[in-house]
Coordinates of C-alpha atoms and ligand atoms in Angstrom, one line a residue:
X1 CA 149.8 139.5 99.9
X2 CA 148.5 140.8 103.5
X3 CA 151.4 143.0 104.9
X4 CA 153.0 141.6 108.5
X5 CA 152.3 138.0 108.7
X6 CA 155.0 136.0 109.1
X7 CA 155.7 133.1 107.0
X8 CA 154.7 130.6 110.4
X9 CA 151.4 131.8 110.5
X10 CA 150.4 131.6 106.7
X11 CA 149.3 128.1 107.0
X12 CA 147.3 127.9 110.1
X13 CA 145.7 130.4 108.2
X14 CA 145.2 128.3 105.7
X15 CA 144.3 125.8 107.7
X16 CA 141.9 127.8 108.8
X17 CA 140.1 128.7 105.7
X18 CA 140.4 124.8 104.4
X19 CA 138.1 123.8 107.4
X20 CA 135.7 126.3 106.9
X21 CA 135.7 125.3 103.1
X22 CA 135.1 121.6 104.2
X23 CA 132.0 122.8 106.8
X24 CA 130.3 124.5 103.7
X25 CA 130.7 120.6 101.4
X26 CA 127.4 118.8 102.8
X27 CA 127.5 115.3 103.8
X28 CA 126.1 112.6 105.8
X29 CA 127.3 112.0 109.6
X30 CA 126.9 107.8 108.8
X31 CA 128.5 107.6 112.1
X32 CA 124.6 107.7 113.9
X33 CA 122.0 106.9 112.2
X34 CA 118.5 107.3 113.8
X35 CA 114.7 106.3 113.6
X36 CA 113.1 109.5 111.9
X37 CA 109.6 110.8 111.6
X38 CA 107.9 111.0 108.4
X39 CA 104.7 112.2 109.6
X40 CA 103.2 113.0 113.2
X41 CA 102.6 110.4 115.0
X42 CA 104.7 107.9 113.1
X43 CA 108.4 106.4 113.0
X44 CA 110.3 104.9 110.4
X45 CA 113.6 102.9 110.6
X46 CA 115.8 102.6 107.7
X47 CA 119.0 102.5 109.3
X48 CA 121.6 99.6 107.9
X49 CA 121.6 96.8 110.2
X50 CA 125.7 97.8 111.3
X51 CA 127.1 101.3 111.1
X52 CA 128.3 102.5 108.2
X53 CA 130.8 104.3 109.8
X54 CA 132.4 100.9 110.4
X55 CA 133.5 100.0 107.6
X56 CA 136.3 101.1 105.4
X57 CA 135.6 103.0 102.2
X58 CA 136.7 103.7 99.1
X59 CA 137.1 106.7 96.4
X60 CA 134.4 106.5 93.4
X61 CA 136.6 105.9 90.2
X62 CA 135.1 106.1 86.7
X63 CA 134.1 102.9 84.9
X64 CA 136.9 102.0 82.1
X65 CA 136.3 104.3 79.1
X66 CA 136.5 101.7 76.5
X67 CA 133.6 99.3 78.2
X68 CA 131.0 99.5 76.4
X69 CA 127.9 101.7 77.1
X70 CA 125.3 101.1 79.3
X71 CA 122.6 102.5 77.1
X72 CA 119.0 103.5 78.5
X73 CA 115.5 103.5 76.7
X74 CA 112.3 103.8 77.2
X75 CA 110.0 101.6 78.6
X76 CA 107.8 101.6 76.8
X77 CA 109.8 100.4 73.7
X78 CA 111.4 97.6 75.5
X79 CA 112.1 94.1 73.7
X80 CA 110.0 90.9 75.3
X81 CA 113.8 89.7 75.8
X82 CA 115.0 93.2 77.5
X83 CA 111.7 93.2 79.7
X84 CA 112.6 89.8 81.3
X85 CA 115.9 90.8 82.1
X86 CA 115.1 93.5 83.9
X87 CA 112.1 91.2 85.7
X88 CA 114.9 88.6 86.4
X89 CA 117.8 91.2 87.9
X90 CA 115.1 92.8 90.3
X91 CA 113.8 89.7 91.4
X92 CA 117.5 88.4 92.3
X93 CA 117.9 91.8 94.2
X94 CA 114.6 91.0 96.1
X95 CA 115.9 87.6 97.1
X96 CA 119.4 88.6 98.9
X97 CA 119.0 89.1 102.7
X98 CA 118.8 92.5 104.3
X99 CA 122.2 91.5 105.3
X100 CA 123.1 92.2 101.7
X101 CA 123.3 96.1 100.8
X102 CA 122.7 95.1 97.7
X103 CA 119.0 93.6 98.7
X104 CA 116.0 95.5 97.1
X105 CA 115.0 96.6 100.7
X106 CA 117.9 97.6 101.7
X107 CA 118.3 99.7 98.4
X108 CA 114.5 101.1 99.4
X109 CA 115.5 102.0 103.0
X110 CA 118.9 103.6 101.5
X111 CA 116.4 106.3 100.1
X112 CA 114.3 106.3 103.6
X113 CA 117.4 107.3 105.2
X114 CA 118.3 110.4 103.0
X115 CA 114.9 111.7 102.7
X116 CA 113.8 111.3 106.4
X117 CA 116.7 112.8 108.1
X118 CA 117.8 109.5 109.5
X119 CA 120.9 110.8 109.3
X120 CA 122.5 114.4 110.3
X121 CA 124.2 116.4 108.3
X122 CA 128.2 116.5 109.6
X123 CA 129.3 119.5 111.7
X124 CA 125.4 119.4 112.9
X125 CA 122.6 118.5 114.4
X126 CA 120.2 118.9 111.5
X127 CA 118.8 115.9 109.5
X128 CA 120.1 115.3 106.2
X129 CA 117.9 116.0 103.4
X130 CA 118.2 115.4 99.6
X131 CA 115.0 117.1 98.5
X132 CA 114.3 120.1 97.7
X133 CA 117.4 121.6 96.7
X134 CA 120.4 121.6 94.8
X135 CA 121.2 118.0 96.3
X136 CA 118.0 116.5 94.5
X137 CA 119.5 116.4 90.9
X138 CA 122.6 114.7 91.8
X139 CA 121.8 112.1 95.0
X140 CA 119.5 110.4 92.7
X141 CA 122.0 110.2 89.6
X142 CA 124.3 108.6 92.3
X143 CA 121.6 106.2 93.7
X144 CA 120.9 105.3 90.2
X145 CA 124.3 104.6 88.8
X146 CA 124.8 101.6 91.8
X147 CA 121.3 100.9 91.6
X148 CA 121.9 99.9 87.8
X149 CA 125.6 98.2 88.6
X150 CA 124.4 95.7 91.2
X151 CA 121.7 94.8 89.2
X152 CA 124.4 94.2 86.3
X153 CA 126.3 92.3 88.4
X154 CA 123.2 90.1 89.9
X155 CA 122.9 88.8 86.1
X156 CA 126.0 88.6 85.1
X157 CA 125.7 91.5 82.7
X158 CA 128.2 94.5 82.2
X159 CA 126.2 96.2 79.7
X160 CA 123.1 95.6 81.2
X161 CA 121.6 99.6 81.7
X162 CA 118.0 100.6 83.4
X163 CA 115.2 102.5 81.4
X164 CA 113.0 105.0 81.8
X165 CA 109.0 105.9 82.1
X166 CA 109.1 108.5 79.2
X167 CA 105.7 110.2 80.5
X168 CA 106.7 113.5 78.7
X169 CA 106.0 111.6 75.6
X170 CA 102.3 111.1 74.3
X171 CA 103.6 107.4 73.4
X172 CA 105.0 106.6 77.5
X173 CA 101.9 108.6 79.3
X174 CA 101.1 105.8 81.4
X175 CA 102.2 103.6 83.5
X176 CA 104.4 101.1 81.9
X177 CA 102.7 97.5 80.9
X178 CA 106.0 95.8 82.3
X179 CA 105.4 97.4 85.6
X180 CA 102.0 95.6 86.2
X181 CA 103.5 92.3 86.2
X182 CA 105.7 89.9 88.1
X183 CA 108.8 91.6 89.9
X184 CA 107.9 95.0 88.6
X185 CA 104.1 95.0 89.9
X186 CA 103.7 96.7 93.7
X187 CA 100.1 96.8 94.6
X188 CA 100.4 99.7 96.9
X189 CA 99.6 102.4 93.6
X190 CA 96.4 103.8 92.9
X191 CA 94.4 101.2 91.1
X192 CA 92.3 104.0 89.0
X193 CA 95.3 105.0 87.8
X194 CA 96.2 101.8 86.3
X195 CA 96.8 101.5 82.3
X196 CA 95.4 102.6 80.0
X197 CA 95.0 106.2 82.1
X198 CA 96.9 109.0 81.3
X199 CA 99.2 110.0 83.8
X200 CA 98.6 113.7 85.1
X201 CA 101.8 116.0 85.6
X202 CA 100.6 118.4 87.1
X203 CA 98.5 116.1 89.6
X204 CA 97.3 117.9 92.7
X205 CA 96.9 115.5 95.4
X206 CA 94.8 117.2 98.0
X207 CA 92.1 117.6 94.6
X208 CA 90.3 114.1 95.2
X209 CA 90.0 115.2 98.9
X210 CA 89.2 118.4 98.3
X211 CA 86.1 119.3 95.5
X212 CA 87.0 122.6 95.6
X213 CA 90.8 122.0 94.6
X214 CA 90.6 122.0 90.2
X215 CA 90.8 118.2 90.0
X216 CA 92.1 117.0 86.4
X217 CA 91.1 113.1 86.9
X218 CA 88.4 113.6 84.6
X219 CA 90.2 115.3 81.5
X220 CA 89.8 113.6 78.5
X221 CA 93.0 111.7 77.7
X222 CA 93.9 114.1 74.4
X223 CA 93.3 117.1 76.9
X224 CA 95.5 115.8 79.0
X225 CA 98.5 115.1 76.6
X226 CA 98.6 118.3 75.9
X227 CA 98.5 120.1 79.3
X228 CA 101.0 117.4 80.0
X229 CA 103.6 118.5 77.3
X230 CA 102.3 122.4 78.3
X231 CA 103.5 121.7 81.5
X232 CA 107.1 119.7 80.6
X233 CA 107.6 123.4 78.7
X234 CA 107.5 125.6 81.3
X235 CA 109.2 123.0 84.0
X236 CA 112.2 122.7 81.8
X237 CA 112.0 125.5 79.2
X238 CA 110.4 128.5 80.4
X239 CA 110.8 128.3 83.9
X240 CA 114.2 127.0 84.0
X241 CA 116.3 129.1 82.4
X242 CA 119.3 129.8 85.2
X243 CA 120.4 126.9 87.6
X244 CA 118.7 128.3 90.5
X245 CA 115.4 127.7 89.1
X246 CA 116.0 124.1 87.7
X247 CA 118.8 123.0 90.3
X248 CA 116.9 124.5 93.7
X249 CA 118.7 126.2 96.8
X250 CA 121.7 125.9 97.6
X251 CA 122.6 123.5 100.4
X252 CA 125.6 124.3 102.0
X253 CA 127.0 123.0 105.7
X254 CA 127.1 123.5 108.4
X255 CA 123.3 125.3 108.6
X256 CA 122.6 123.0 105.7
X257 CA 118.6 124.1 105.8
X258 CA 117.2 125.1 102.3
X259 CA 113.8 124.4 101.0
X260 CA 113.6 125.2 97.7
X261 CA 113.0 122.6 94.9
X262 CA 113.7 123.3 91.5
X263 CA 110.9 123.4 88.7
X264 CA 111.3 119.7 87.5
X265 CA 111.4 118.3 91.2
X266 CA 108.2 120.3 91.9
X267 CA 106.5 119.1 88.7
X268 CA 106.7 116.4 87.4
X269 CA 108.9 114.2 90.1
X270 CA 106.2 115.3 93.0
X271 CA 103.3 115.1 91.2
X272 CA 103.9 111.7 89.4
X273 CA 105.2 110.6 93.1
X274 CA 101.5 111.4 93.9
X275 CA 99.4 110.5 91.1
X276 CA 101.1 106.9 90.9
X277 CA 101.4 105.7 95.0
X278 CA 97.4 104.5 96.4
X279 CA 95.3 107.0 97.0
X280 CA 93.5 104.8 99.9
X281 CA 97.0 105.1 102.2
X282 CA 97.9 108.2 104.3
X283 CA 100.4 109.8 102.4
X284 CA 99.8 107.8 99.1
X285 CA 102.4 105.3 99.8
X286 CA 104.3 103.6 98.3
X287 CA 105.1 106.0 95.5
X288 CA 103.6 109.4 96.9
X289 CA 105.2 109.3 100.4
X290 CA 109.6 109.6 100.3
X291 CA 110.5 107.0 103.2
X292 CA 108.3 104.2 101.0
X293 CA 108.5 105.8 97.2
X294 CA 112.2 103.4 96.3
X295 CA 109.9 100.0 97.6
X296 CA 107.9 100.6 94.5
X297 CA 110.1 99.5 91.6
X298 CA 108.4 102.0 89.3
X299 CA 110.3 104.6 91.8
X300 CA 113.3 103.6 89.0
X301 CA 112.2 104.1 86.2
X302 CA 110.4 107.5 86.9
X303 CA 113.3 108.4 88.3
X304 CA 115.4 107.8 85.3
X305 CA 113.4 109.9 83.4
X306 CA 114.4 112.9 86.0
X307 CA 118.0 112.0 85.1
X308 CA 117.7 111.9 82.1
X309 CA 116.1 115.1 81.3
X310 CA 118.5 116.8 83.7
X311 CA 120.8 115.8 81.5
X312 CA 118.5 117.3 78.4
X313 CA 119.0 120.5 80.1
X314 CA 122.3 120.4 80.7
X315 CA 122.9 120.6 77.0
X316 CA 121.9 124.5 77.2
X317 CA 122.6 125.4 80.6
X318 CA 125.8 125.8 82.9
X319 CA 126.4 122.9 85.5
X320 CA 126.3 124.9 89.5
X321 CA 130.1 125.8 89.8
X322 CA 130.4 126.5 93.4
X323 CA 132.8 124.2 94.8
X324 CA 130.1 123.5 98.2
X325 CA 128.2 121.6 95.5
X326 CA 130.5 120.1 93.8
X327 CA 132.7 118.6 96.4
X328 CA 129.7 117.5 98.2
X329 CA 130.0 114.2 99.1
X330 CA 127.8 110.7 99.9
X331 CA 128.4 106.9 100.5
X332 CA 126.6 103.9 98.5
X333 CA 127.5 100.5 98.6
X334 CA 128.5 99.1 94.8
X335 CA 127.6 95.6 93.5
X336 CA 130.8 94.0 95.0
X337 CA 129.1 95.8 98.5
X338 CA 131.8 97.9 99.0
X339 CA 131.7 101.3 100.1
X340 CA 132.2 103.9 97.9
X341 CA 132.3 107.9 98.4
X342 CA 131.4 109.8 95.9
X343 CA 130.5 113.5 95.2
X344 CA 128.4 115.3 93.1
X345 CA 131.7 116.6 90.8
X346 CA 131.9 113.5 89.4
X347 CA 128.1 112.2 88.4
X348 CA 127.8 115.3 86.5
X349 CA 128.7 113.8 83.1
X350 CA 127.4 110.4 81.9
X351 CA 129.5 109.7 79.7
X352 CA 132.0 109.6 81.7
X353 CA 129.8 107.3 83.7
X354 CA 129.4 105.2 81.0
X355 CA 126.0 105.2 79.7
X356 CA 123.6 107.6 77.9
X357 CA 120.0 107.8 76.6
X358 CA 118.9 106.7 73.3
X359 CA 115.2 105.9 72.0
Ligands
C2O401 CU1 114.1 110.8 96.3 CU2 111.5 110.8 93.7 O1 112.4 111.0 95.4

């Protein structure tokens, strides 16, 4: 208790420090979205085809405890029947009209905009960005969780549940046989990198460019199991052993400017990113290059693998308690297209969710 202030000025005091609070919690200024630059020379737009900002929104709530669980597995041991599911629900998504936030391009775009500052961050002028930080782990889990609800709905499915590309497992190393057909195939990957070739984690994409860089293309496929499971220790084990090193920075408002991945976005999201999208495009789009990575259908999959073994880490390791993180908040469209806020406090269980990860 501060001596000599009056009962009046307590709470514009408090006031006061609940603002500031609120300037430190990151999120999206949806009311202007903008064309952004994902290289030199070259613009993108992502934007939604009517401003977010328009539209009213609702809070996230969790799915109904007793429905049953949406239960993820990997790809690679996927039933014919589960396989054409999956085929079916994403081509239904890739039929609705960009109208539809729901529509497969849409979805794409929705991860253009938060990884090419399309928009700012609130209380500033800087672009929004969901890489490289704390805000890596956690945006994605989000985009995910809709991402695997529209397509639910889209089939008429409530325990319908996505999968993953298990390539830290000698049996998943390469890219999935359901991904090189119908729906699922996107000929903008690297077509030396097509089945059966091992997938490289720790794949260094200036290498083929540049003989002098170590490049690992040739490694005999046992080799490169094992550099690959060398390399899932140290990303998730031995190198990330405190939530700073797996997490990343911290991103907090209103200077919201940190560029620091954590171990497992470094290796093996960037490098897979890299090693999968065509190595005869620019930036190795689609996959290797963020405003066209989410057109590839793959992006998914490899993706849930991320969330998954965040969620393999969080069995040993404290969640980030600072309240700038957890009340950080964004805005997705679920699969009856309305608009949801949600923040990271609440995608940090999956249960609660309602599904987990099972082989
Ligand atoms: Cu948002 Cu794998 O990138």
């Amino acid at each position: 208790m501060i001596m000599g202030i009056s009962m009046g000025e307590i709470p514009s005091e408090h006031q006061h420090h609940e603002v500031e609070k609120d300037r430190l919690v990151v999120s999206p200024n949806i009311t202007a979205c903008h064309l952004s630059i994902p290289y030199t020379g070259y613009t993108v737009s992502c934007c939604p085809p009517r401003s977010e900002s328009q539209e009213p929104f609702i809070d996230f709530q969790f799915p109904d405890p007793s429905a049953p669980l949406r239960v993820r597995r990997p790809a690679h041991l996927l039933t014919e029947d589960e396989i054409e599911k999956y085929n079916k629900a994403v081509a239904m998504m890739r039929s609705l009209p960009y109208d539809d936030p729901r529509s497969f391009s849409r979805m794409s775009n929705l991860h253009c905009i938060y990884c090419t500052g399309a928009y700012n961050v609130k209380y500033s002028h800087l672009p929004m960005q969901i890489h490289k930080s704390w805000m890596f782990f956690p945006w994605h889990r989000m985009y995910l969780h809709f991402f695997e609800r529209i397509l639910g709905e889209l089939i008429g499915d409530d325990t319908f549940a996505l999968h993953f590309w298990n390539w830290d497992n000698p049996a998943g190393m390469v890219i999935p046989e359901m991904y090189m057909h119908g729906s699922l195939m996107n000929y903008q990957r690297e077509a030396s990198h097509f089945p059966p070739k091992k997938v490289e984690l720790s794949f260094n994409r200036d290498a083929e460019i540049d003989p002098t860089k170590e490049w690992g293309g040739e490694t005999d496929p046992d080799e490169r199991m094992k550099m690959n499971m060398a390399l899932m220790y140290t990303q998730l084990v031995s190198g990330a052993r405190t939530p700073e090193l797996f997490m990343g920075c911290s991103y907090k408002g209103p200077d919201a400017d940190c560029y620091g991945p954590g171990t497992m976005e470094n290796a093996p999201h960037d490098t897979v990113h890299g090693w999968t999208g065509s190595g005869s495009n620019v930036l190795r789009e689609d996959m290797g290059a963020f405003y066209s990575a989410a057109r590839d259908p793959l992006f998914f999959a490899h993706h849930t693998n991320i969330d998954r073994l965040w969620d393999v880490w969080r069995l040993s390791h404290p969640d980030i308690a600072d309240s700038a993180f957890l009340d950080t908040y964004f805005f997705f469209h679920d699969e009856k297209k309305r608009l949801v806020r949600i923040k990271f406090r609440d995608v940090l269980n999956i249960t609660k969710l309602g599904y987990a990860y099972n082989f």
